[in-house]
Coordinates of C-alpha atoms in Angstrom, one line a residue:
Chain H
M852 CA -51.4 93.3 -26.2
R853 CA -48.8 92.5 -29.2
S854 CA -50.6 93.3 -32.3
T855 CA -48.4 90.4 -34.1
L856 CA -48.6 86.9 -33.6
L857 CA -45.1 85.5 -32.2
I858 CA -44.2 81.8 -33.9
A859 CA -41.2 79.8 -33.0
L860 CA -39.4 78.5 -35.7
P861 CA -37.0 75.2 -35.1
K862 CA -33.4 75.5 -36.1
G863 CA -31.8 72.9 -38.2
R864 CA -33.6 70.0 -41.1
L865 CA -36.9 72.0 -40.5
F866 CA -35.7 75.6 -40.7
D867 CA -35.3 75.7 -44.3
A868 CA -38.8 73.8 -45.1
A869 CA -40.4 76.0 -42.6
I870 CA -39.9 79.2 -44.2
G871 CA -40.6 77.7 -47.7
L872 CA -44.2 76.2 -46.9
L873 CA -44.5 79.9 -44.8
Q874 CA -43.2 81.9 -48.2
R875 CA -46.0 79.4 -50.1
A876 CA -48.9 80.4 -48.4
G877 CA -48.2 83.9 -48.6
V878 CA -46.1 85.1 -45.6
E879 CA -42.7 86.5 -47.1
T880 CA -39.7 86.5 -44.7
D881 CA -35.9 86.7 -45.0
G882 CA -35.4 84.0 -42.7
G883 CA -33.5 86.7 -40.5
V884 CA -30.9 86.0 -42.5
G885 CA -27.8 88.8 -42.1
S886 CA -29.2 90.3 -38.9
R887 CA -28.2 89.4 -35.6
K888 CA -31.5 90.2 -33.9
L889 CA -33.1 87.0 -32.4
T890 CA -36.4 87.7 -34.1
F891 CA -37.5 89.0 -37.4
T892 CA -40.9 90.2 -39.3
D893 CA -42.6 89.1 -42.1
K894 CA -42.7 92.0 -44.8
G895 CA -46.5 91.9 -44.1
G896 CA -45.9 92.7 -40.7
Q897 CA -48.8 90.3 -39.3
Y898 CA -46.1 88.1 -37.6
E899 CA -43.0 87.8 -35.8
F900 CA -40.7 84.7 -35.7
V901 CA -38.2 83.5 -33.5
A902 CA -35.7 80.5 -34.2
L903 CA -35.3 78.1 -31.2
K904 CA -33.6 74.5 -30.9
P905 CA -36.2 72.0 -31.6
A906 CA -36.5 71.1 -28.5
D907 CA -37.4 74.3 -26.7
V908 CA -40.1 75.3 -29.4
P909 CA -43.2 73.1 -27.5
V910 CA -41.7 74.8 -24.1
Y911 CA -42.0 78.0 -25.0
V912 CA -45.3 77.3 -27.2
E913 CA -46.6 75.9 -23.8
S914 CA -46.0 78.8 -21.8
G915 CA -47.7 81.4 -23.9
A916 CA -43.9 83.2 -24.5
V917 CA -44.8 82.3 -27.7
D918 CA -48.2 82.0 -29.5
A919 CA -47.5 79.4 -32.0
G920 CA -44.3 77.2 -33.4
I921 CA -43.7 74.6 -35.6
V922 CA -41.9 71.2 -34.3
G923 CA -41.4 68.1 -34.9
S924 CA -43.7 65.4 -34.2
D925 CA -41.1 63.2 -32.7
V926 CA -40.6 65.9 -30.6
L927 CA -43.6 66.7 -29.7
R928 CA -44.5 63.2 -28.3
E929 CA -41.2 62.9 -26.4
L930 CA -42.3 66.3 -24.3
E931 CA -45.8 65.4 -23.6
C932 CA -46.5 69.0 -24.0
D933 CA -50.3 70.6 -23.6
V934 CA -50.6 72.3 -26.7
N935 CA -53.4 72.4 -29.4
E936 CA -52.2 71.0 -32.6
P937 CA -54.5 71.9 -35.2
L938 CA -52.2 71.5 -38.5
D939 CA -50.0 68.6 -40.0
L940 CA -47.5 70.6 -42.0
R941 CA -46.3 67.5 -44.2
I942 CA -42.3 68.8 -44.0
G943 CA -39.7 67.1 -42.6
L944 CA -41.6 63.7 -43.5
C945 CA -39.0 60.5 -42.0
R946 CA -39.6 57.8 -39.6
L947 CA -38.9 56.8 -35.7
A948 CA -37.6 53.7 -35.8
V949 CA -36.0 50.6 -34.1
A950 CA -32.6 50.1 -35.0
A951 CA -29.8 47.3 -34.7
I952 CA -26.8 45.9 -36.4
E953 CA -27.6 43.8 -39.3
G954 CA -28.2 40.5 -38.8
S955 CA -28.4 40.9 -34.8
D956 CA -31.4 38.8 -33.4
L957 CA -33.3 41.2 -30.7
T958 CA -35.7 38.6 -29.3
A959 CA -33.1 36.7 -27.9
L960 CA -32.7 39.1 -26.0
D961 CA -35.2 39.2 -22.8
H962 CA -33.7 42.7 -21.3
L963 CA -32.6 45.4 -24.3
R964 CA -30.1 48.1 -24.2
I965 CA -31.6 51.0 -26.1
A966 CA -29.2 54.2 -26.6
T967 CA -31.5 56.9 -27.8
K968 CA -32.3 60.8 -27.6
Y969 CA -36.1 60.0 -27.5
P970 CA -36.5 58.1 -24.0
R971 CA -39.7 58.5 -22.8
T972 CA -41.1 57.8 -26.8
A973 CA -38.5 54.3 -26.3
T974 CA -40.0 53.3 -23.1
R975 CA -43.4 54.1 -23.8
F976 CA -43.0 51.4 -27.3
F977 CA -41.1 48.7 -25.8
S978 CA -43.6 48.9 -22.3
A979 CA -46.5 48.8 -24.6
R980 CA -45.5 45.2 -25.7
H981 CA -44.3 44.1 -22.4
Q982 CA -40.7 44.2 -23.7
H983 CA -37.8 45.2 -20.4
T984 CA -35.4 48.0 -21.3
H985 CA -32.6 49.7 -20.6
I986 CA -32.6 53.3 -21.6
V987 CA -29.4 55.0 -22.0
R988 CA -29.9 58.8 -22.9
L989 CA -27.5 60.2 -25.9
E990 CA -27.5 63.7 -27.2
G991 CA -26.6 62.3 -31.2
S992 CA -24.7 60.2 -33.1
V993 CA -26.6 58.1 -31.8
E994 CA -26.1 55.1 -33.9
I995 CA -22.4 54.4 -33.0
A996 CA -23.9 52.8 -29.8
P997 CA -24.6 49.4 -30.7
I998 CA -20.9 49.3 -32.9
L999 CA -18.9 50.3 -29.1
G1000 CA -21.3 48.0 -27.6
L1001 CA -23.2 50.2 -25.2
A1002 CA -26.6 49.2 -26.5
D1003 CA -28.2 46.6 -28.0
A1004 CA -30.3 48.6 -30.5
I1005 CA -31.2 52.7 -31.0
V1006 CA -34.4 54.3 -31.4
D1007 CA -34.1 57.2 -33.5
L1008 CA -35.5 59.1 -36.7
V1009 CA -34.5 57.7 -40.1
E1010 CA -34.8 59.5 -43.3
T1011 CA -33.4 57.6 -46.3
G1012 CA -31.6 55.0 -43.9
R1013 CA -28.1 55.5 -45.5
T1014 CA -26.6 56.8 -42.3
L1015 CA -27.9 53.5 -40.6
K1016 CA -26.7 51.5 -43.3
E1017 CA -23.3 53.0 -43.3
N1018 CA -23.1 52.0 -40.1
G1019 CA -24.0 48.6 -40.6
L1020 CA -27.3 48.9 -39.1
G1021 CA -30.7 48.1 -40.3
I1022 CA -34.5 49.3 -39.2
V1023 CA -36.3 46.4 -37.4
E1024 CA -39.1 47.9 -36.4
E1025 CA -40.8 51.1 -37.5
I1026 CA -42.2 53.1 -34.2
A1027 CA -44.5 55.9 -36.4
P1028 CA -44.4 58.7 -38.5
V1029 CA -43.1 61.5 -37.7
S1030 CA -43.7 64.9 -39.9
A1031 CA -44.1 68.8 -38.5
K1032 CA -46.6 70.3 -36.8
F1033 CA -48.2 73.5 -36.4
V1034 CA -49.0 74.1 -32.5
V1035 CA -50.4 76.8 -30.9
N1036 CA -51.0 77.8 -27.0
R1037 CA -54.2 77.1 -25.6
T1038 CA -54.7 80.1 -24.1
A1039 CA -53.7 81.5 -27.8
M1040 CA -55.9 79.4 -30.0
K1041 CA -59.2 81.2 -27.8
T1042 CA -57.4 84.8 -27.1
R1043 CA -56.0 85.4 -30.7
N1044 CA -58.3 82.7 -32.5
T1045 CA -59.2 84.8 -36.1
A1046 CA -55.5 85.8 -36.5
V1047 CA -54.7 81.8 -35.4
R1048 CA -57.5 80.4 -37.4
K1049 CA -56.6 82.7 -40.6
L1050 CA -52.6 81.6 -40.9
I1051 CA -53.8 77.8 -40.3
T1052 CA -56.5 78.6 -43.3
S1053 CA -53.7 79.8 -45.8
L1054 CA -51.5 76.8 -44.9
D1055 CA -53.7 74.3 -45.2
K1056 CA -54.9 75.6 -48.6
V1057 CA -50.9 75.5 -50.0
I1058 CA -50.5 72.1 -48.3
Y1059 CA -53.6 70.1 -49.1
A1060 CA -54.3 71.3 -52.2
H1061 CA -52.5 68.7 -54.7
P1062 CA -53.2 65.7 -53.0
Chain V
M1384 CA -25.6 64.5 -6.0
T1385 CA -23.7 68.6 -6.0
P1386 CA -24.6 70.2 -2.3
L1387 CA -27.3 73.1 -3.0
S1388 CA -26.4 76.2 -0.8
A1389 CA -27.6 76.1 2.4
S1390 CA -30.3 79.0 1.3
A1391 CA -31.5 76.6 -1.4
L1392 CA -35.4 76.3 -2.3
P1393 CA -36.6 73.1 -4.5
P1394 CA -37.3 73.6 -7.8
G1395 CA -40.5 75.2 -8.6
F1396 CA -41.2 76.9 -5.4
R1397 CA -40.8 80.8 -4.7
D1398 CA -40.9 83.1 -1.6
L1399 CA -42.9 86.1 -1.7
A1400 CA -41.1 89.0 -0.8
S1401 CA -42.5 92.3 1.3
Q1402 CA -44.4 94.2 -1.5
D1403 CA -46.2 90.6 -3.0
A1404 CA -47.1 89.5 0.4
A1405 CA -48.8 92.0 1.1
R1406 CA -50.3 92.6 -1.8
R1407 CA -51.7 89.5 -1.7
R1408 CA -53.1 90.0 2.1
Q1409 CA -54.6 93.5 0.2
T1410 CA -56.4 91.5 -2.8
D1411 CA -57.4 88.4 -0.5
A1412 CA -59.6 90.8 1.9
R1413 CA -61.1 92.5 -1.3
L1414 CA -62.1 89.1 -2.8
A1415 CA -63.3 88.0 1.0
A1416 CA -65.5 91.4 0.7
I1417 CA -66.9 90.7 -2.4
F1418 CA -67.6 86.4 -1.2
D1419 CA -69.1 88.0 2.4
A1420 CA -71.5 90.3 0.6
R1421 CA -73.1 87.7 -1.7
G1422 CA -73.5 84.8 1.5
Y1423 CA -70.8 83.2 0.8
R1424 CA -68.9 81.3 3.9
E1425 CA -64.9 80.9 4.2
V1426 CA -63.9 77.6 4.2
L1427 CA -60.2 75.9 4.3
P1428 CA -59.9 72.4 4.1
S1429 CA -57.0 70.6 5.8
G1430 CA -53.4 70.9 3.8
I1431 CA -52.8 67.7 3.8
E1432 CA -55.3 64.8 2.6
F1433 CA -55.4 61.1 2.3
L1434 CA -54.3 60.0 -1.8
D1435 CA -57.5 58.5 -2.0
V1436 CA -59.5 61.8 -2.1
Y1437 CA -57.9 63.1 -5.3
T1438 CA -58.0 59.7 -6.9
R1439 CA -61.4 60.1 -6.1
G1440 CA -61.9 63.4 -7.5
N1441 CA -59.4 63.7 -10.1
Q1442 CA -56.9 61.3 -11.7
V1443 CA -54.9 63.8 -13.7
I1444 CA -54.4 66.0 -10.3
S1445 CA -53.4 62.8 -8.2
E1446 CA -51.0 61.7 -10.4
R1447 CA -49.7 65.3 -10.1
A1448 CA -49.6 65.6 -6.1
F1449 CA -46.7 65.5 -3.5
K1450 CA -47.2 62.4 -2.1
F1451 CA -45.7 60.6 0.8
L1452 CA -46.6 58.4 3.9
D1453 CA -48.0 58.8 7.4
R1454 CA -46.9 56.4 10.4
E1455 CA -49.0 53.9 9.2
D1456 CA -47.7 53.7 5.7
R1457 CA -51.2 55.3 4.0
L1458 CA -50.2 57.1 1.2
L1459 CA -50.9 61.1 1.5
A1460 CA -51.0 64.0 -0.2
L1461 CA -50.5 67.9 0.1
R1462 CA -53.3 69.9 -1.5
A1463 CA -53.5 69.0 -4.9
D1464 CA -56.8 70.8 -5.8
F1465 CA -59.6 72.3 -3.9
T1466 CA -62.6 71.1 -5.1
P1467 CA -62.2 67.2 -4.0
A1468 CA -61.2 68.8 -0.6
V1469 CA -64.4 70.7 0.0
A1470 CA -66.4 68.4 -1.4
R1471 CA -64.8 65.3 0.4
M1472 CA -65.4 67.9 3.9
V1473 CA -69.3 68.5 3.2
A1474 CA -70.1 65.5 1.6
P1475 CA -71.3 63.7 5.5
R1476 CA -73.3 66.6 6.2
I1477 CA -75.7 66.9 3.1
T1478 CA -79.5 66.9 3.8
P1479 CA -82.2 66.1 1.3
G1480 CA -84.0 69.0 0.7
A1481 CA -81.7 71.8 2.6
D1482 CA -80.9 75.1 1.3
P1483 CA -77.5 75.2 -1.2
M1484 CA -74.4 75.8 0.8
R1485 CA -72.9 78.7 -0.6
L1486 CA -68.3 78.5 0.4
W1487 CA -65.6 80.2 -0.8
Y1488 CA -61.3 79.4 -0.1
S1489 CA -58.3 80.6 -0.2
G1490 CA -55.1 79.0 -0.5
N1491 CA -52.3 77.5 -1.8
V1492 CA -52.4 74.4 -3.8
F1493 CA -48.9 72.0 -5.0
R1494 CA -48.7 69.7 -8.0
R1495 CA -45.2 68.2 -8.8
V1496 CA -43.8 70.1 -12.4
E1497 CA -41.4 69.1 -14.8
P1498 CA -38.6 71.5 -14.4
R1499 CA -38.4 71.0 -18.2
K1500 CA -41.2 73.2 -18.3
G1501 CA -40.4 76.0 -16.3
G1502 CA -43.7 76.4 -14.2
Y1503 CA -44.6 76.8 -10.4
A1504 CA -45.5 73.8 -8.1
E1505 CA -47.4 75.8 -5.2
F1506 CA -50.0 78.2 -6.7
W1507 CA -52.5 80.3 -4.9
Q1508 CA -56.5 80.2 -5.4
V1509 CA -59.2 81.3 -4.4
G1510 CA -62.4 80.1 -5.4
A1511 CA -66.3 79.3 -4.9
E1512 CA -68.2 76.1 -4.5
L1513 CA -72.2 76.4 -4.5
I1514 CA -72.8 72.9 -2.9
G1515 CA -77.0 71.9 -3.5
G1516 CA -77.3 74.4 -6.4
S1517 CA -79.1 72.4 -9.4
T1518 CA -80.8 75.2 -11.6
L1519 CA -79.5 77.3 -14.1
E1520 CA -80.1 80.1 -11.9
H1521 CA -76.7 78.8 -10.3
D1522 CA -74.5 78.5 -13.1
V1523 CA -75.7 81.9 -13.7
E1524 CA -74.5 83.0 -10.1
M1525 CA -71.0 81.3 -10.3
I1526 CA -70.4 82.9 -13.6
A1527 CA -71.1 86.3 -12.6
L1528 CA -69.4 86.1 -9.4
A1529 CA -65.8 84.6 -11.1
L1530 CA -66.3 87.8 -13.4
E1531 CA -67.4 90.2 -10.3
N1532 CA -63.9 88.9 -9.2
L1533 CA -61.9 89.1 -11.7
D1534 CA -63.2 93.0 -12.3
A1535 CA -62.0 93.5 -8.3
V1536 CA -58.6 92.4 -9.4
G1537 CA -58.3 94.7 -12.5
M1538 CA -59.0 92.0 -14.9
S1539 CA -62.3 93.6 -16.5
S1540 CA -60.6 92.5 -19.6
A1541 CA -61.6 89.1 -19.1
S1542 CA -63.7 86.7 -21.1
V1543 CA -65.4 83.9 -20.2
H1544 CA -65.4 80.8 -22.5
I1545 CA -68.3 78.2 -22.0
N1546 CA -69.2 74.6 -23.1
H1547 CA -71.3 71.8 -21.9
A1548 CA -70.0 68.8 -21.2
G1549 CA -73.4 66.8 -22.2
I1550 CA -72.1 68.4 -25.4
F1551 CA -69.4 65.8 -26.2
R1552 CA -71.0 62.8 -24.3
G1553 CA -74.2 63.3 -26.4
I1554 CA -72.7 63.0 -29.5
L1555 CA -70.4 60.1 -29.3
N1556 CA -72.9 58.3 -27.1
A1557 CA -75.2 58.3 -30.1
A1558 CA -72.4 57.6 -32.5
K1559 CA -71.8 54.6 -30.6
L1560 CA -68.3 54.5 -31.6
P1561 CA -65.9 51.8 -30.1
D1562 CA -63.9 53.0 -27.3
T1563 CA -60.6 52.9 -28.6
A1564 CA -62.3 55.4 -31.5
R1565 CA -63.7 57.4 -28.9
E1566 CA -60.1 58.1 -27.4
R1567 CA -58.5 59.0 -30.7
L1568 CA -61.5 61.4 -31.6
A1569 CA -60.9 63.3 -28.0
S1570 CA -57.6 63.7 -29.0
E1571 CA -57.9 65.4 -32.5
I1572 CA -60.7 67.1 -30.9
D1573 CA -58.3 68.2 -28.2
H1574 CA -55.8 68.7 -31.1
K1575 CA -58.2 70.9 -32.7
D1576 CA -57.3 69.1 -36.0
A1577 CA -60.1 69.7 -38.1
R1578 CA -58.5 67.6 -40.9
A1579 CA -57.1 64.6 -38.7
L1580 CA -60.7 64.5 -37.4
A1581 CA -62.3 64.7 -41.0
T1582 CA -59.9 61.2 -41.9
H1583 CA -60.8 59.6 -38.7
L1584 CA -64.4 59.8 -39.3
E1585 CA -63.9 58.6 -43.1
E1586 CA -62.2 55.5 -41.5
L1587 CA -64.8 54.9 -39.4
G1588 CA -67.2 55.1 -42.0
V1589 CA -70.1 57.3 -39.7
T1590 CA -72.6 58.5 -41.5
A1591 CA -72.9 62.1 -43.3
A1592 CA -75.1 63.6 -40.5
I1593 CA -72.9 62.1 -37.3
G1594 CA -70.0 63.6 -39.1
E1595 CA -71.0 66.7 -39.7
Q1596 CA -72.3 66.4 -35.5
V1597 CA -68.6 65.5 -34.7
H1598 CA -67.2 68.5 -36.8
V1599 CA -69.5 71.2 -34.2
L1600 CA -66.7 70.2 -31.9
A1601 CA -63.9 71.6 -33.6
R1602 CA -65.2 74.4 -35.1
C1603 CA -68.3 76.0 -33.2
I1604 CA -66.7 79.0 -31.4
G1605 CA -68.1 82.6 -31.2
G1606 CA -71.0 84.3 -30.0
P1607 CA -74.6 83.0 -28.7
D1608 CA -75.0 82.0 -32.9
V1609 CA -72.7 79.5 -32.5
L1610 CA -75.3 77.7 -30.3
D1611 CA -77.8 78.1 -32.8
E1612 CA -75.2 76.6 -35.7
A1613 CA -74.7 73.5 -33.0
A1614 CA -78.6 73.0 -32.6
A1615 CA -79.4 72.7 -36.1
V1616 CA -77.0 70.0 -36.6
L1617 CA -77.3 67.7 -33.5
T1618 CA -80.3 65.0 -32.7
D1619 CA -78.9 63.2 -29.9
A1620 CA -81.2 64.2 -26.8
E1621 CA -78.6 64.5 -24.1
S1622 CA -76.6 67.3 -26.7
R1623 CA -79.9 69.1 -27.7
A1624 CA -80.3 69.5 -23.9
A1625 CA -76.9 70.9 -23.3
I1626 CA -77.5 73.4 -26.4
V1627 CA -81.0 74.7 -24.9
H1628 CA -79.3 75.4 -21.4
L1629 CA -76.8 77.5 -22.9
Q1630 CA -78.9 79.5 -24.9
H1631 CA -80.9 80.1 -21.5
L1632 CA -77.3 80.9 -20.3
A1633 CA -76.1 83.1 -23.0
A1634 CA -79.6 84.8 -22.4
A1635 CA -79.8 85.3 -18.3
L1636 CA -75.9 86.7 -19.1
T1637 CA -77.3 89.2 -21.2
P1638 CA -75.5 91.9 -19.0
H1639 CA -72.4 90.2 -19.6
A1640 CA -73.0 89.8 -23.2
E1641 CA -69.9 90.9 -24.8
R1642 CA -67.4 89.2 -22.5
L1643 CA -69.0 85.5 -23.2
V1644 CA -68.2 83.1 -25.5
F1645 CA -69.3 80.1 -26.7
D1646 CA -66.6 77.5 -27.3
L1647 CA -67.9 73.8 -28.1
T1648 CA -64.6 72.5 -29.2
E1649 CA -62.9 72.5 -25.8
I1650 CA -64.1 69.0 -23.6
D1651 CA -63.9 68.9 -19.7
E1652 CA -60.2 69.2 -18.5
M1653 CA -61.2 68.0 -14.9
E1654 CA -63.0 65.0 -15.3
Y1655 CA -65.2 66.2 -12.8
Y1656 CA -67.5 68.5 -14.8
T1657 CA -70.8 67.3 -15.9
G1658 CA -72.7 70.4 -17.2
V1659 CA -72.0 73.9 -17.6
M1660 CA -67.8 74.2 -17.7
F1661 CA -66.1 77.7 -18.4
T1662 CA -62.4 79.0 -18.5
L1663 CA -61.5 82.5 -17.8
L1664 CA -59.1 84.2 -20.4
S1665 CA -57.8 87.5 -20.9
P1666 CA -55.5 88.5 -24.1
A1667 CA -53.4 90.6 -21.3
R1668 CA -52.2 87.0 -19.6
R1669 CA -50.7 83.8 -21.1
S1670 CA -52.6 81.4 -19.2
P1671 CA -56.2 80.8 -18.0
L1672 CA -57.3 83.3 -15.3
G1673 CA -59.2 80.3 -13.5
M1674 CA -62.0 78.0 -14.6
G1675 CA -65.0 76.1 -13.1
G1676 CA -68.5 74.1 -14.1
R1677 CA -71.5 71.7 -12.8
Y1678 CA -69.7 68.8 -11.1
D1679 CA -73.1 66.6 -10.2
L1680 CA -71.5 63.5 -9.3
L1681 CA -68.4 64.5 -7.7
L1682 CA -69.7 64.6 -3.8
R1683 CA -71.0 60.9 -4.3
A1684 CA -67.5 60.0 -4.6
F1685 CA -67.4 60.8 -0.7
G1686 CA -70.8 59.3 0.4
G1687 CA -73.0 62.4 -0.1
D1688 CA -75.3 62.9 -3.3
S1689 CA -76.0 66.4 -4.1
P1690 CA -75.6 68.8 -7.2
A1691 CA -72.5 71.1 -7.1
V1692 CA -71.1 74.4 -9.4
G1693 CA -67.9 76.0 -8.6
F1694 CA -64.9 78.5 -10.0
S1695 CA -61.4 78.6 -8.9
L1696 CA -59.0 81.5 -9.9
T1697 CA -55.3 81.6 -10.5
M1698 CA -54.1 84.1 -8.4
D1699 CA -50.3 83.9 -9.1
G1700 CA -51.0 84.3 -13.3
I1701 CA -53.5 86.9 -12.2
M1702 CA -51.4 89.4 -10.1
E1703 CA -48.2 88.9 -11.7
G1704 CA -48.9 88.6 -15.5
R1705 CA -48.0 85.5 -15.9

């Protein structure tokens, strides 16, 4: 058995915030900067980190290939992963929302074409309100889809709303608030309980110290 | 669709090559000898059932079953779980007052997996069912037998993480919460998110005493002392009885004391458990080695009525170190 706890971090928008949060919780790392190795350790030698594509983090955690990870709740809900989620990290805060061209009336359509990177989340949301949809699954630059007529609306992450605005889109409705979660493999939660609890406690302290 | 090569396997499946196949046969023989010595008779339920057997037994498993139609357009399913199949098999033969039936099985189960997650769709399970066994001694017998089996396949590092379905049920019934709140609480407990749980309890306006009881479900993992900790705050009859049962179980399993973990935070994974439930884990393996528990109501779904307790081991994980 490995003596360190192996933790997956998401590359991209959450990476720096995650490293910063770990730092404040007393877990010092250089973030793997200047090294070509795929994993890096903290100075205390208790943790080992691997940076992965965000959508791969829950896959690694669920299978137990890593013990724990940090991942956005948007990815977690979309992939419907079976993991423990013991702590909301309050970083990467944004919203998952339905957006459309400013001024368009979606209620006039009885069949909505939705472009999104979140097909399952979108399907769940619209089916709960008995709205028929056709989902177009895209990998990125979703905002362009309504403009080019590929879809009537999009379901996407909204941070400041600037990208939407610049493309003439506006929020129609919010689906859910999004934030990063600390997730733990179900077996590791039990077999490595002491080590996992220790990290959760130090993270919890710095996140919720000044509410 | 791109045509696959003639030698392709469907995703989620694999062959056992000579060495693995031989190892499986040897392992099976070793476990058979143990079951034989303990007075268990082997059964092998049909490989295909009406889907109904699984929907009656376990909704989650039935959703994952491989389904197809017979000539009369009835829904069938490949064996997706042994316990409902064994329950279906023995239910008509239950006679009140008869001696308990000790049964064991070894065979493959099939569950659809998401290709994205890379799991296998076919795996080998070995397990036992003690039909008609209603007492603490029968619970003890199952746990000890599961550990004996694990020792025989080199898993002496395995520990057994024990809970009782009556604890969660008792606390929630006593708290008299609406169904929607229960669902959300179950999800927070399942996530082990103590903070979200606390915020939610505050929103619900439950009393401090009830709040403290629900927190038992988020916190109590450890040796038999966590049972005393829980007993000090639980007030409803059902959860208190469950704790007493676990305390007796701990005493009866003293020879295995260092392998027991009481984990009140794990809620029912299989839906059909009514009493003691347990998961078998090893620090050397990334997924559970097996699980078990008491399912006193399942046989009623098949027209029998008998208490029962059982366990199953996931052999692929044990043998391959996955």
